[in-house]
Amino acid sequence: MYSDLLANLNPEQGEAVTLPPVDQNGHAQSALILAGAGSGKTRVLTTRIAWLIQTGQVSPIGVLAVTFTNKAAKEMLIRLGAMLPINTRGMWIGTFHGLCNRLLRAHHKDAGLPSTFQILDTQDQLSAIKRLLKGLKVDDEKYPPKQLQYFIAHAKERGLRVKDIESGDDFQAKMAQLYQAYDEQCQREGVVDFAELLLRSYELLKHSEPIRTHYQERFRHILIDEFQDTNALQYAWLKLLSGHDGSRPSTQRSAVFAVGDDDQSIYAFRGADVENMRLYEKQFHPMMVKLEQNYRSHGHILDTANHLISNNTERLGKNLRTDAGHGEPVRIYEAASDSLEASWLVDEIKALINSGIQRTEIALLYRSNAQSRIIEHALFSAGLPYRVYGGLRFFERAEIKHALAYLRLLENPNDDTSFSRVVNFPTRGIGARSIEALQDAARAQQCSLYLAASSLEGKAGAALGGFVRLIDHMREATRHNTLPETVEFVIQHSGLIQHYLGEREGQDRVENLQELINAATAFIAEEGYGQDAKAATLPGENAPGDVEVSPLASFLSHASLEAGDNQAQAGQDAVQLMTVHSAKGLEFTSVFITGLEEGLFPHENSVNELNGLEEERRLMYVAITRAKERLYLSHTQSRMLHGQVRYNMPSRFLEELPSDSLKWLTPKAKDARWGGRSSGSTWNDGYTRQREYESNDFFDSGSDRPVTRAHSTLSNNVKRMAAPPRDTYPFKIGQNVFHTKFGEGRVTALEGLDTDARAQIHFKRHGIKWLQLSIAKLAAID
DNA sequence: TTCTCTCTGAGAAGG
DNA sequence: TCAGAGAGAA
C-alpha cells in the first residue's frame, strides 16, 4: 500500500523517507537529512510524515512538523492532504512561532499570560521600546532604541533572561536593566514579541512538568525543515520537547527528523547558527542521509555551484550531481557602468522572451535592494513588466496596522502600543502634551494608558475620555457581530475610512482597508469557524492544545504571525526581481545574478564579520542553484552607490568558478586585471578590494589604450580612470589618519583627480567610508 | 498640531 | 540617491 508513496522517489530519497524511527533497542532513532539545493527536500519531508502515518507508526496527532515560513507550512499541509485521506487541519504543522503561539494560547495561565495576549511585530516592538525609554527618561542617543531591540532579541534567542546575562561594563548593565524594564512593560500590557513567543513556551515546557510530559508523550515524531536556520533557543526547544535534554529516559524520547543544508545557511545575521547541525550530530546521534541528486539545474550550472562552494572550509560535505547533461555554459558579462549593465539585461531578457521563455521564468537577482532601482528603470523604459519581491507586505501597511490597533484595543485595552498608535489617528486633538500627561498618570497609578485616560482632568482629559468611549462603544456594538462585520464596523467608526478618503493619495489605502474585510472573511472560511468547527478536532484525543479562541483574537495573531504577501503586480506574467536572500527556495529557467563586484557581493560589511565571507559564498551558492537552464553573471566597472560613483573590482567569486563551465560575453579580464595577486590568499585583508590603476599592469603607460583590449564601450571610462598619477595624493594607502568626526582610520584606497580626489578610509569605529579629499578634514597621524 | 526643511546614513529578512 | 528622523516655523 505505501509503496505508492515511495514509487517516485530516488534511492536516497527513499532511504531517507523510510529510515527506521526506532533502533534495535527500541529507542527512538533520529535522522539528519543533508538535502542539497533542488534535491526534493520538501517532498522527502512530506512523504516521511505520510509514510509514518500510513505504516501505522504514528497517528496524525502524534506528529509535530516545524518550518520557517508560513508558505512552507501551507505547502506541506496541501501536499500531505493530497497524499493521505486525512483531515490535516488539526495537525501540528507550522512555524516555530505559530506552534508556540498555539501552545501559549492553550496554556496562557501556566505561561503567566492573559488569554487575550497580543503579539508585537518588529515595528511594534521598536515603538514599545521608544515609549519605554521616553518614560524612563533615558537618553536615546546613548542607548539607541534599535540597539536595545537587538540586544533584547539576541538575548532571548539565546534563551537568556536578564538574570542570566553576565554583568559586563556599565553600558551592558544598563542595557540589561532596560531589558528587564521592557519585559515588565510587556507583561503589564499583555503583549509578547516574536522571540518571547519562543522563550515563553520553552520556559512553559521546562517548568511545568505535566504540560511537558503531555506534549512529549503526544509528539512521538518531530520533523524540522531548514534545520541550518535554527537558532540556539529553537534548538533547546527541540531538545526539550523531544526529551533529549535529559528530561526523559532514553527509552521514551521522540524521534527527530531534521532536514537541512549547511551550504545554504545564509541567516547567521538574524541569529541562525549552523553549529546546531554539528551539535545535533553529537547529541542526537542521528542516522544521516545525503540527498545529492539534483533535479533542477543543468550540469554546467551545478559544476559552477559545486566548484564555488568547495572554497568554504567549514562544511559537512556534499556534492550535487545531475542527469540533465551539461546544458548551456554560464555566461559572464562585464559592463562599463550600472546603467549599461541594466540595458544589457533588458536586451538579453528580450532575447530570452523571443526564444519562448515565460517572463515569470526569468529572475534578476541582486545582493542589496538599492540595486533594483536602476534595473527597474531600464525594464520600465523598455516596457517589460516586472515584479519586485520584498518591501511592505499587506499587514505591515500603515493603514492596516492602524485598523488592527483598534481591533486589538477591543480585545485587550491594556495594549499601550496599540493605544498610542491610534489615540490620535485620525487626529482628535490629542497631542504630544496630552499623551505625556497621560503617560505620567499611568505610571503613577501603575496602570495602562487606557485606564488612566478616564482619570485625567481638563481639556486633555475630555478628549481622551472621548477616545476611550469610542473604543468601548465599538466593543459593545460589535459584541455579537461576525469577524468581518466587526472589522467593517471598526474601520468605519474609527474614522479611518473617512480620513483616507479626504487624503489626496488615500484611495489605495481605502482599498486596502476594504481588503482587510475580505481578509477577515477568508480567514473565517479557512480556519473553519462556524459551520464545520467540529471538523477541526481530530478524533481520539482531547488535547489541551486544541482549544477554541475567539475569531477576533485568532485573526489578530494571524495578522502578526503572517505579514501576508506584498501584492504588487502579483499574478501577472512578469520578470521577477528580488534579492538573493528572498530567492532562496525558488527556481527559474533563467537567472541573472547582477552586481558581482567586490564590496557589493561579497558585501563590504561582511569582511569584518566572523565567517562573513563564507556566508557570502553560501549566498552566492544559493543564487547559482536557483537556475535551471541558463545562468548569467554580470558585473560593472563603475556603479552609483549612495549618490557616489564607485569603481569596484570584479567579485572574487568570479575567480572561484570553473573556467570550463564559463563563457565570457565580454573578453575575460587577463590575469593582470586581478592585480599582482599571488594565488588567492591575499584578499583576506579585511578591506574592500578596490580597482587598482597600476599603469604597468592594466594599461599601457605610454598611451591611454588599455592593454587588455576591453570591450569598446569601456574605453571612455578607462581613459578617465587611467589618468590620475599616484603621487599627487596627500596620503598613501595604508597610512593612518584622523578625522574630526570619525576618529582614527586607515587609508585603504585612493582615486579621482584634483577636487574629485577621494580616499577610502577604514575607520576603527565607523567602518569604511569614502571621503572627498578637498572637503574632508583629514590629518595624517604617526 | 502640522507642515516643511535639513541632516544623516545606508545589508540581507521570516515570524 | 533617497528615505526617515528631528527641528523649527506657521
CSV table of N, CA and C in Angstrom, one decimal, chain A residues 377-461:
chain,number,residue,atom,x,y,z
A,377,HIS,N,14.2,50.8,-13.6
A,377,HIS,CA,14.1,51.9,-14.5
A,377,HIS,C,14.3,51.4,-16.0
A,378,ALA,N,15.3,50.6,-16.2
A,378,ALA,CA,15.5,50.1,-17.5
A,378,ALA,C,14.4,49.2,-18.0
A,379,LEU,N,13.9,48.4,-17.2
A,379,LEU,CA,12.8,47.5,-17.6
A,379,LEU,C,11.5,48.3,-17.9
A,380,PHE,N,11.3,49.3,-17.1
A,380,PHE,CA,10.2,50.2,-17.2
A,380,PHE,C,10.2,50.9,-18.6
A,381,SER,N,11.4,51.5,-18.9
A,381,SER,CA,11.6,52.2,-20.1
A,381,SER,C,11.4,51.3,-21.3
A,382,ALA,N,11.8,50.0,-21.1
A,382,ALA,CA,11.7,49.1,-22.2
A,382,ALA,C,10.3,48.4,-22.3
A,383,GLY,N,9.4,48.8,-21.4
A,383,GLY,CA,8.1,48.3,-21.4
A,383,GLY,C,8.0,46.8,-21.0
A,384,LEU,N,8.9,46.3,-20.3
A,384,LEU,CA,8.9,44.9,-19.8
A,384,LEU,C,8.3,44.9,-18.4
A,385,PRO,N,7.2,44.1,-18.3
A,385,PRO,CA,6.5,44.0,-17.0
A,385,PRO,C,7.4,43.3,-16.0
A,386,TYR,N,7.5,43.8,-14.8
A,386,TYR,CA,8.3,43.1,-13.8
A,386,TYR,C,7.6,43.1,-12.4
A,387,ARG,N,8.1,42.3,-11.6
A,387,ARG,CA,7.6,42.2,-10.2
A,387,ARG,C,8.7,42.2,-9.2
A,388,VAL,N,8.7,43.2,-8.3
A,388,VAL,CA,9.7,43.2,-7.3
A,388,VAL,C,9.2,42.5,-6.0
A,389,TYR,N,10.0,41.6,-5.5
A,389,TYR,CA,9.7,41.0,-4.2
A,389,TYR,C,10.2,41.8,-3.1
A,390,GLY,N,9.7,41.6,-1.9
A,390,GLY,CA,10.1,42.3,-0.8
A,390,GLY,C,9.3,43.6,-0.6
A,391,GLY,N,9.8,44.4,0.3
A,391,GLY,CA,9.0,45.6,0.5
A,391,GLY,C,7.9,45.4,1.5
A,392,LEU,N,7.0,46.4,1.6
A,392,LEU,CA,5.9,46.4,2.6
A,392,LEU,C,5.0,45.3,2.2
A,393,ARG,N,4.6,44.5,3.2
A,393,ARG,CA,3.6,43.5,3.0
A,393,ARG,C,2.3,43.9,3.5
A,394,PHE,N,1.2,43.2,3.2
A,394,PHE,CA,-0.1,43.6,3.5
A,394,PHE,C,-0.3,44.1,4.9
A,395,PHE,N,-0.1,43.2,5.9
A,395,PHE,CA,-0.3,43.5,7.3
A,395,PHE,C,0.7,44.5,7.9
A,396,GLU,N,1.6,44.9,7.1
A,396,GLU,CA,2.6,45.9,7.6
A,396,GLU,C,2.3,47.3,7.2
A,397,ARG,N,1.3,47.4,6.3
A,397,ARG,CA,0.9,48.7,5.8
A,397,ARG,C,0.4,49.6,6.9
A,398,ALA,N,0.7,50.9,6.9
A,398,ALA,CA,0.3,51.8,8.0
A,398,ALA,C,-1.2,51.7,8.2
A,399,GLU,N,-2.0,51.8,7.2
A,399,GLU,CA,-3.5,51.9,7.4
A,399,GLU,C,-4.0,50.6,8.0
A,400,ILE,N,-3.4,49.5,7.6
A,400,ILE,CA,-3.8,48.2,8.1
A,400,ILE,C,-3.4,48.1,9.6
A,401,LYS,N,-2.2,48.5,9.9
A,401,LYS,CA,-1.8,48.5,11.3
A,401,LYS,C,-2.6,49.4,12.1
A,402,HIS,N,-3.1,50.5,11.6
A,402,HIS,CA,-4.0,51.3,12.4
A,402,HIS,C,-5.3,50.6,12.7
A,403,ALA,N,-5.9,50.0,11.6
A,403,ALA,CA,-7.1,49.3,11.8
A,403,ALA,C,-6.9,48.1,12.8
A,404,LEU,N,-5.8,47.4,12.7
A,404,LEU,CA,-5.6,46.3,13.6
A,404,LEU,C,-5.4,46.8,15.1
A,405,ALA,N,-4.8,48.0,15.2
A,405,ALA,CA,-4.6,48.6,16.5
A,405,ALA,C,-6.0,48.8,17.2
A,406,TYR,N,-6.9,49.3,16.5
A,406,TYR,CA,-8.3,49.5,17.0
A,406,TYR,C,-8.9,48.1,17.4
A,407,LEU,N,-8.7,47.2,16.6
A,407,LEU,CA,-9.2,45.8,16.8
A,407,LEU,C,-8.6,45.2,18.1
A,408,ARG,N,-7.3,45.5,18.2
A,408,ARG,CA,-6.6,44.9,19.4
A,408,ARG,C,-7.1,45.6,20.7
A,409,LEU,N,-7.4,46.9,20.6
A,409,LEU,CA,-7.9,47.5,21.8
A,409,LEU,C,-9.3,47.0,22.2
A,410,LEU,N,-10.0,46.5,21.3
A,410,LEU,CA,-11.3,45.8,21.6
A,410,LEU,C,-11.0,44.6,22.4
A,411,GLU,N,-10.0,43.9,22.1
A,411,GLU,CA,-9.7,42.6,22.7
A,411,GLU,C,-8.9,42.9,24.0
A,412,ASN,N,-8.0,43.8,24.0
A,412,ASN,CA,-7.1,44.0,25.1
A,412,ASN,C,-6.8,45.5,25.3
A,413,PRO,N,-7.6,46.2,26.1
A,413,PRO,CA,-7.4,47.6,26.2
A,413,PRO,C,-6.1,48.0,26.9
A,414,ASN,N,-5.4,47.1,27.5
A,414,ASN,CA,-4.1,47.4,28.1
A,414,ASN,C,-3.0,47.5,27.2
A,415,ASP,N,-3.2,47.2,25.9
A,415,ASP,CA,-2.1,47.2,24.9
A,415,ASP,C,-1.8,48.6,24.6
A,416,ASP,N,-0.8,49.1,25.3
A,416,ASP,CA,-0.4,50.6,25.2
A,416,ASP,C,0.2,50.9,23.8
A,417,THR,N,0.8,49.9,23.2
A,417,THR,CA,1.4,50.1,21.9
A,417,THR,C,0.3,50.5,20.9
A,418,SER,N,-0.8,49.7,20.9
A,418,SER,CA,-1.9,49.9,20.0
A,418,SER,C,-2.6,51.3,20.4
A,419,PHE,N,-2.7,51.5,21.7
A,419,PHE,CA,-3.4,52.7,22.2
A,419,PHE,C,-2.6,53.9,21.7
A,420,SER,N,-1.3,53.9,21.8
A,420,SER,CA,-0.5,55.1,21.4
A,420,SER,C,-0.6,55.3,19.9
A,421,ARG,N,-0.7,54.2,19.2
A,421,ARG,CA,-0.7,54.2,17.8
A,421,ARG,C,-1.9,55.0,17.2
A,422,VAL,N,-3.1,54.7,17.8
A,422,VAL,CA,-4.3,55.3,17.2
A,422,VAL,C,-5.0,56.3,18.1
A,423,VAL,N,-4.5,56.6,19.3
A,423,VAL,CA,-5.2,57.6,20.2
A,423,VAL,C,-5.5,58.9,19.4
A,424,ASN,N,-4.5,59.2,18.6
A,424,ASN,CA,-4.7,60.5,17.8
A,424,ASN,C,-4.6,60.3,16.3
A,425,PHE,N,-5.1,59.1,15.9
A,425,PHE,CA,-5.2,58.9,14.5
A,425,PHE,C,-6.5,58.2,14.1
A,426,PRO,N,-7.3,58.8,13.3
A,426,PRO,CA,-7.2,60.1,12.8
A,426,PRO,C,-7.2,61.2,14.0
A,427,THR,N,-6.6,62.3,13.7
A,427,THR,CA,-6.4,63.3,14.7
A,427,THR,C,-7.7,63.7,15.4
A,428,ARG,N,-7.6,63.7,16.7
A,428,ARG,CA,-8.7,64.2,17.5
A,428,ARG,C,-8.3,65.1,18.6
A,429,GLY,N,-7.3,65.9,18.3
A,429,GLY,CA,-6.8,67.0,19.2
A,429,GLY,C,-6.1,66.4,20.5
A,430,ILE,N,-5.5,65.3,20.3
A,430,ILE,CA,-4.7,64.7,21.5
A,430,ILE,C,-3.3,64.8,21.1
A,431,GLY,N,-2.6,65.8,21.5
A,431,GLY,CA,-1.2,66.0,21.0
A,431,GLY,C,-0.2,65.4,22.0
A,432,ALA,N,1.1,65.7,21.7
A,432,ALA,CA,2.2,65.2,22.5
A,432,ALA,C,2.1,65.5,23.9
A,433,ARG,N,1.6,66.8,24.2
A,433,ARG,CA,1.5,67.2,25.6
A,433,ARG,C,0.5,66.3,26.4
A,434,SER,N,-0.7,66.1,25.8
A,434,SER,CA,-1.7,65.3,26.4
A,434,SER,C,-1.2,63.9,26.7
A,435,ILE,N,-0.5,63.3,25.7
A,435,ILE,CA,0.0,62.0,25.8
A,435,ILE,C,1.0,61.9,26.9
A,436,GLU,N,1.8,62.9,27.0
A,436,GLU,CA,2.8,62.9,28.1
A,436,GLU,C,2.2,62.9,29.5
A,437,ALA,N,1.2,63.8,29.6
A,437,ALA,CA,0.4,63.8,30.9
A,437,ALA,C,-0.2,62.5,31.2
A,438,LEU,N,-0.8,61.9,30.1
A,438,LEU,CA,-1.4,60.6,30.3
A,438,LEU,C,-0.4,59.5,30.7
A,439,GLN,N,0.8,59.6,30.1
A,439,GLN,CA,1.8,58.6,30.5
A,439,GLN,C,2.2,58.7,31.9
A,440,ASP,N,2.4,60.0,32.3
A,440,ASP,CA,2.7,60.2,33.7
A,440,ASP,C,1.7,59.7,34.7
A,441,ALA,N,0.4,59.9,34.3
A,441,ALA,CA,-0.7,59.5,35.2
A,441,ALA,C,-0.7,58.0,35.3
A,442,ALA,N,-0.5,57.3,34.1
A,442,ALA,CA,-0.5,55.9,34.0
A,442,ALA,C,0.6,55.3,34.9
A,443,ARG,N,1.8,55.9,34.8
A,443,ARG,CA,2.9,55.4,35.6
A,443,ARG,C,2.6,55.6,37.1
A,444,ALA,N,2.1,56.7,37.5
A,444,ALA,CA,1.8,57.0,38.9
A,444,ALA,C,0.8,55.9,39.4
A,445,GLN,N,-0.2,55.6,38.6
A,445,GLN,CA,-1.2,54.7,39.0
A,445,GLN,C,-0.9,53.2,38.7
A,446,GLN,N,0.3,53.0,38.1
A,446,GLN,CA,0.7,51.7,37.7
A,446,GLN,C,-0.4,51.0,36.9
A,447,CYS,N,-0.9,51.7,35.9
A,447,CYS,CA,-2.0,51.1,35.1
A,447,CYS,C,-1.8,51.4,33.6
A,448,SER,N,-2.6,50.9,32.8
A,448,SER,CA,-2.5,51.1,31.4
A,448,SER,C,-2.9,52.5,31.0
A,449,LEU,N,-2.5,53.0,29.8
A,449,LEU,CA,-2.9,54.3,29.3
A,449,LEU,C,-4.5,54.4,29.3
A,450,TYR,N,-5.0,53.3,28.8
A,450,TYR,CA,-6.5,53.2,28.7
A,450,TYR,C,-7.2,53.5,30.0
A,451,LEU,N,-6.7,52.9,31.0
A,451,LEU,CA,-7.4,53.1,32.3
A,451,LEU,C,-7.1,54.4,32.9
A,452,ALA,N,-5.9,54.9,32.6
A,452,ALA,CA,-5.5,56.2,33.2
A,452,ALA,C,-6.3,57.3,32.5
A,453,ALA,N,-6.7,57.1,31.3
A,453,ALA,CA,-7.3,58.1,30.4
A,453,ALA,C,-8.5,58.8,31.1
A,454,SER,N,-9.3,57.9,31.8
A,454,SER,CA,-10.5,58.5,32.4
A,454,SER,C,-10.2,59.3,33.7
A,455,SER,N,-9.0,59.2,34.2
A,455,SER,CA,-8.7,59.9,35.4
A,455,SER,C,-8.2,61.3,35.2
A,456,LEU,N,-7.9,61.6,33.9
A,456,LEU,CA,-7.3,62.9,33.6
A,456,LEU,C,-8.4,64.0,33.5
A,457,GLU,N,-8.0,65.1,34.0
A,457,GLU,CA,-8.9,66.3,34.1
A,457,GLU,C,-8.7,67.2,32.9
A,458,GLY,N,-9.5,68.2,32.8
A,458,GLY,CA,-9.3,69.3,31.8
A,458,GLY,C,-9.6,68.9,30.4
A,459,LYS,N,-9.1,69.8,29.5
A,459,LYS,CA,-9.4,69.6,28.1
A,459,LYS,C,-8.8,68.3,27.5
A,460,ALA,N,-7.6,68.0,28.0
A,460,ALA,CA,-7.0,66.8,27.5
A,460,ALA,C,-7.8,65.6,28.0
A,461,GLY,N,-8.2,65.7,29.2
A,461,GLY,CA,-9.0,64.6,29.8
A,461,GLY,C,-10.3,64.3,29.0
